[in-house]
mmCIF file of C-alpha atoms in Angstrom:
data_model
loop_
_atom_site.group_PDB
_atom_site.id
_atom_site.type_symbol
_atom_site.label_atom_id
_atom_site.label_comp_id
_atom_site.label_asym_id
_atom_site.label_seq_id
_atom_site.Cartn_x
_atom_site.Cartn_y
_atom_site.Cartn_z
ATOM 1 C CA GLY A 1 0.000 0.000 0.000
ATOM 2 C CA ARG A 2 3.007 2.341 -0.143
ATOM 3 C CA TRP A 3 3.344 2.513 -3.927
ATOM 4 C CA ILE A 4 3.853 5.998 -5.301
ATOM 5 C CA ASP A 5 3.565 6.276 -9.077
ATOM 6 C CA ASP A 6 6.493 8.410 -10.171
ATOM 7 C CA GLY A 7 5.737 8.131 -13.878
ATOM 8 C CA SER A 8 8.774 5.964 -14.626
ATOM 9 C CA PRO A 9 8.024 3.684 -17.568
ATOM 10 C CA ILE A 10 8.843 0.029 -17.942
ATOM 11 C CA ARG A 11 11.330 -0.062 -20.814
ATOM 12 C CA VAL A 12 11.670 -2.965 -23.218
ATOM 13 C CA GLY A 13 13.904 -3.434 -26.230
ATOM 14 C CA PRO A 14 12.575 -3.954 -29.755
ATOM 15 C CA ASP A 15 12.888 -7.713 -29.187
ATOM 16 C CA GLY A 16 10.639 -7.500 -26.078
ATOM 17 C CA ARG A 17 13.528 -7.991 -23.637
ATOM 18 C CA LEU A 18 13.068 -6.113 -20.345
ATOM 19 C CA LEU A 19 15.667 -3.329 -20.074
ATOM 20 C CA ASP A 20 14.405 -1.311 -17.094
ATOM 21 C CA GLY A 21 11.743 -1.900 -14.468
ATOM 22 C CA GLN A 22 12.551 -5.413 -13.275
ATOM 23 C CA HIS A 23 12.605 -4.396 -9.597
ATOM 24 C CA ARG A 24 9.244 -2.628 -9.862
ATOM 25 C CA LEU A 25 7.710 -5.604 -11.658
ATOM 26 C CA SER A 26 9.142 -8.051 -9.098
ATOM 27 C CA ALA A 27 7.708 -5.948 -6.259
ATOM 28 C CA ILE A 28 4.287 -5.888 -7.948
ATOM 29 C CA VAL A 29 4.336 -9.678 -8.351
ATOM 30 C CA GLU A 30 5.480 -10.166 -4.734
ATOM 31 C CA ALA A 31 2.808 -7.787 -3.411
ATOM 32 C CA GLU A 32 0.163 -9.494 -5.566
ATOM 33 C CA VAL A 33 -1.320 -6.179 -6.681
ATOM 34 C CA GLU A 34 -2.432 -4.849 -10.029
ATOM 35 C CA LEU A 35 -1.105 -1.516 -11.255
ATOM 36 C CA SER A 36 -1.283 0.333 -14.543
ATOM 37 C CA LEU A 37 2.172 1.111 -15.864
ATOM 38 C CA LEU A 38 3.461 2.850 -18.942
ATOM 39 C CA VAL A 39 5.472 0.462 -21.128
ATOM 40 C CA VAL A 40 7.735 1.937 -23.801
ATOM 41 C CA THR A 41 9.901 0.332 -26.422
ATOM 42 C CA VAL A 42 13.391 1.802 -26.732
ATOM 43 C CA ASP A 43 16.494 0.937 -28.695
ATOM 44 C CA SER A 44 18.407 -1.833 -26.944
ATOM 45 C CA GLN A 45 21.437 0.493 -26.771
ATOM 46 C CA ALA A 46 19.403 2.776 -24.481
ATOM 47 C CA GLN A 47 20.276 0.488 -21.579
ATOM 48 C CA LEU A 48 23.759 2.030 -21.687
ATOM 49 C CA THR A 49 22.245 5.321 -20.489
ATOM 50 C CA ILE A 50 19.568 4.021 -18.100
ATOM 51 C CA ASP A 51 20.359 4.546 -14.398
ATOM 52 C CA THR A 52 23.815 5.963 -15.055
ATOM 53 C CA ASN A 53 23.315 8.932 -12.739
ATOM 54 C CA ARG A 54 23.739 8.777 -8.986
ATOM 55 C CA PRO A 55 20.410 8.199 -7.220
ATOM 56 C CA ARG A 56 18.955 11.167 -5.370
ATOM 57 C CA SER A 57 19.732 11.018 -1.641
ATOM 58 C CA PHE A 58 17.543 12.197 1.224
ATOM 59 C CA ASN A 59 19.965 15.090 1.649
ATOM 60 C CA ASP A 60 19.403 16.016 -2.029
ATOM 61 C CA TYR A 61 15.641 15.840 -1.514
ATOM 62 C CA LEU A 62 15.763 18.141 1.535
ATOM 63 C CA ALA A 63 18.074 20.583 -0.261
ATOM 64 C CA ILE A 64 15.643 20.759 -3.209
ATOM 65 C CA LYS A 65 12.853 21.526 -0.732
ATOM 66 C CA GLU A 66 15.147 24.210 0.766
ATOM 67 C CA VAL A 67 15.075 22.661 4.243
ATOM 68 C CA PRO A 68 17.666 24.424 6.451
ATOM 69 C CA ASN A 69 20.688 22.306 7.432
ATOM 70 C CA ALA A 70 19.625 19.624 4.949
ATOM 71 C CA ARG A 71 22.786 17.546 5.232
ATOM 72 C CA SER A 72 22.903 17.192 9.006
ATOM 73 C CA LEU A 73 19.120 16.887 9.298
ATOM 74 C CA ALA A 74 19.052 14.124 6.666
ATOM 75 C CA ALA A 75 21.758 12.185 8.503
ATOM 76 C CA ALA A 76 20.043 12.625 11.891
ATOM 77 C CA THR A 77 16.726 11.489 10.403
ATOM 78 C CA ARG A 78 18.395 8.369 8.983
ATOM 79 C CA PHE A 79 20.013 7.667 12.380
ATOM 80 C CA LEU A 80 16.626 8.022 14.117
ATOM 81 C CA TRP A 81 14.961 5.720 11.544
ATOM 82 C CA ASN A 82 17.706 3.128 12.098
ATOM 83 C CA TYR A 83 17.278 3.417 15.873
ATOM 84 C CA GLU A 84 13.482 3.110 15.751
ATOM 85 C CA ASN A 85 13.648 0.144 13.369
ATOM 86 C CA GLY A 86 16.257 -1.854 15.264
ATOM 87 C CA VAL A 87 18.988 -1.493 12.666
ATOM 88 C CA LEU A 88 21.553 -0.271 15.214
ATOM 89 C CA SER A 89 21.393 -3.639 16.973
ATOM 90 C CA TRP A 90 20.710 -5.714 13.848
ATOM 91 C CA LYS A 91 21.960 -9.282 14.197
ATOM 92 C CA GLY A 92 20.198 -10.748 11.187
ATOM 93 C CA ASN A 93 21.410 -11.488 7.697
ATOM 94 C CA VAL A 94 23.197 -8.365 6.441
ATOM 95 C CA LEU A 95 21.517 -8.792 3.046
ATOM 96 C CA ASN A 96 18.099 -8.447 4.703
ATOM 97 C CA THR A 97 18.919 -5.392 6.814
ATOM 98 C CA PRO A 98 15.943 -3.007 6.855
ATOM 99 C CA TYR A 99 16.602 0.057 4.708
ATOM 100 C CA PRO A 100 14.420 3.174 4.603
ATOM 101 C CA THR A 101 13.009 4.628 1.429
ATOM 102 C CA LEU A 102 13.088 8.382 0.874
ATOM 103 C CA ALA A 103 9.345 8.344 1.609
ATOM 104 C CA ASP A 104 10.010 6.591 4.957
ATOM 105 C CA LEU A 105 12.566 9.224 5.912
ATOM 106 C CA TRP A 106 10.318 12.105 4.824
ATOM 107 C CA GLN A 107 7.422 10.690 6.860
ATOM 108 C CA LEU A 108 9.661 10.392 9.937
ATOM 109 C CA LEU A 109 10.918 13.948 9.459
ATOM 110 C CA GLU A 110 7.332 15.196 9.202
ATOM 111 C CA GLN A 111 6.403 13.329 12.405
ATOM 112 C CA ARG A 112 9.514 14.168 14.440
ATOM 113 C CA GLY A 113 10.691 17.340 12.705
ATOM 114 C CA ASN A 114 10.693 19.550 15.808
ATOM 115 C CA ALA A 115 12.789 17.121 17.844
ATOM 116 C CA LEU A 116 15.169 16.575 14.923
ATOM 117 C CA ALA A 117 15.527 20.321 14.300
ATOM 118 C CA ASP A 118 16.190 20.862 18.037
ATOM 119 C CA GLY A 119 18.708 18.005 17.911
ATOM 120 C CA ASP A 120 20.413 19.588 14.928
ATOM 121 C CA ALA A 121 20.778 22.858 16.860
ATOM 122 C CA GLN A 122 22.044 20.987 19.916
ATOM 123 C CA SER A 123 24.553 19.077 17.799
ATOM 124 C CA TYR A 124 26.178 22.321 16.630
ATOM 125 C CA ALA A 125 26.946 23.332 20.208
ATOM 126 C CA VAL A 126 28.148 19.902 21.317
ATOM 127 C CA HIS A 127 30.084 18.761 18.248
ATOM 128 C CA LYS A 128 33.101 20.974 18.864
ATOM 129 C CA TYR A 129 33.652 19.384 22.286
ATOM 130 C CA VAL A 130 32.645 15.756 21.669
ATOM 131 C CA ARG A 131 34.210 13.473 19.056
ATOM 132 C CA CYS A 132 30.996 12.245 17.565
ATOM 133 C CA SER A 133 29.100 12.839 14.342
ATOM 134 C CA ARG A 134 26.516 15.578 14.275
ATOM 135 C CA ALA A 135 24.041 13.022 12.877
ATOM 136 C CA LEU A 136 24.441 10.856 15.958
ATOM 137 C CA LEU A 137 24.212 13.845 18.309
ATOM 138 C CA GLY A 138 21.106 15.210 16.570
ATOM 139 C CA GLY A 139 19.368 11.853 16.305
ATOM 140 C CA MET A 140 20.152 10.951 19.912
ATOM 141 C CA TRP A 141 18.700 14.272 21.037
ATOM 142 C CA ALA A 142 15.384 13.214 19.456
ATOM 143 C CA VAL A 143 15.531 9.921 21.370
ATOM 144 C CA LEU A 144 16.697 11.309 24.739
ATOM 145 C CA SER A 145 14.445 14.363 24.767
ATOM 146 C CA ASP A 146 11.443 12.039 24.363
ATOM 147 C CA VAL A 147 12.500 10.194 27.526
ATOM 148 C CA ASP A 148 13.122 13.307 29.638
ATOM 149 C CA TYR A 149 13.496 16.718 28.010
ATOM 150 C CA GLY A 150 15.005 18.359 31.089
ATOM 151 C CA ASP A 151 17.626 15.655 31.587
ATOM 152 C CA ALA A 152 18.472 15.688 27.883
ATOM 153 C CA SER A 153 18.918 19.471 27.983
ATOM 154 C CA GLU A 154 21.143 19.261 31.039
ATOM 155 C CA PHE A 155 23.228 16.479 29.489
ATOM 156 C CA TYR A 156 23.710 18.348 26.203
ATOM 157 C CA ASP A 157 24.504 21.575 28.084
ATOM 158 C CA TYR A 158 27.152 19.669 30.016
ATOM 159 C CA MET A 159 28.628 18.196 26.808
ATOM 160 C CA ALA A 160 28.664 21.664 25.218
ATOM 161 C CA MET A 161 30.455 22.943 28.316
ATOM 162 C CA ARG A 162 27.667 25.441 28.997
ATOM 163 C CA ILE A 163 27.441 24.183 32.567
ATOM 164 C CA SER A 164 30.180 23.033 34.935
ATOM 165 C CA THR A 165 30.754 19.460 36.023
ATOM 166 C CA PRO A 166 28.134 18.354 38.578
#
């Protein structure tokens, strides 16, 4: 039920051989759903140019939407998704590790945007004193502030050296 039609066609060569769209078609078969798709016939040499560009990242998506601090916010959102989905303690088959889609990350950012934005701001203050990625610091703020906002604030203030050692 999470299919989003992005208008990408299924591409076949003049001989009917599938050139692009095999993953989409496999997912449709696995999900046992019916969808209308555009099928186009292209020269078989077109496969040399299909998917040759780097895929768009979540950071790219946020930058296009002009979200402030896109890079650090994207990384913190991915950290939080990994935390909430058990990927940080994953002990299963590495090939089956859960991986978020851009839509998953966007949905999480919409749901937890305030905590992630606060975490991003907190990470700026703490990062210069603590050897840790800003993504981890920002994502952990979202986790810790949910548990106890006051304790999280005090802890981050301590790490940023805004308060003296207790």
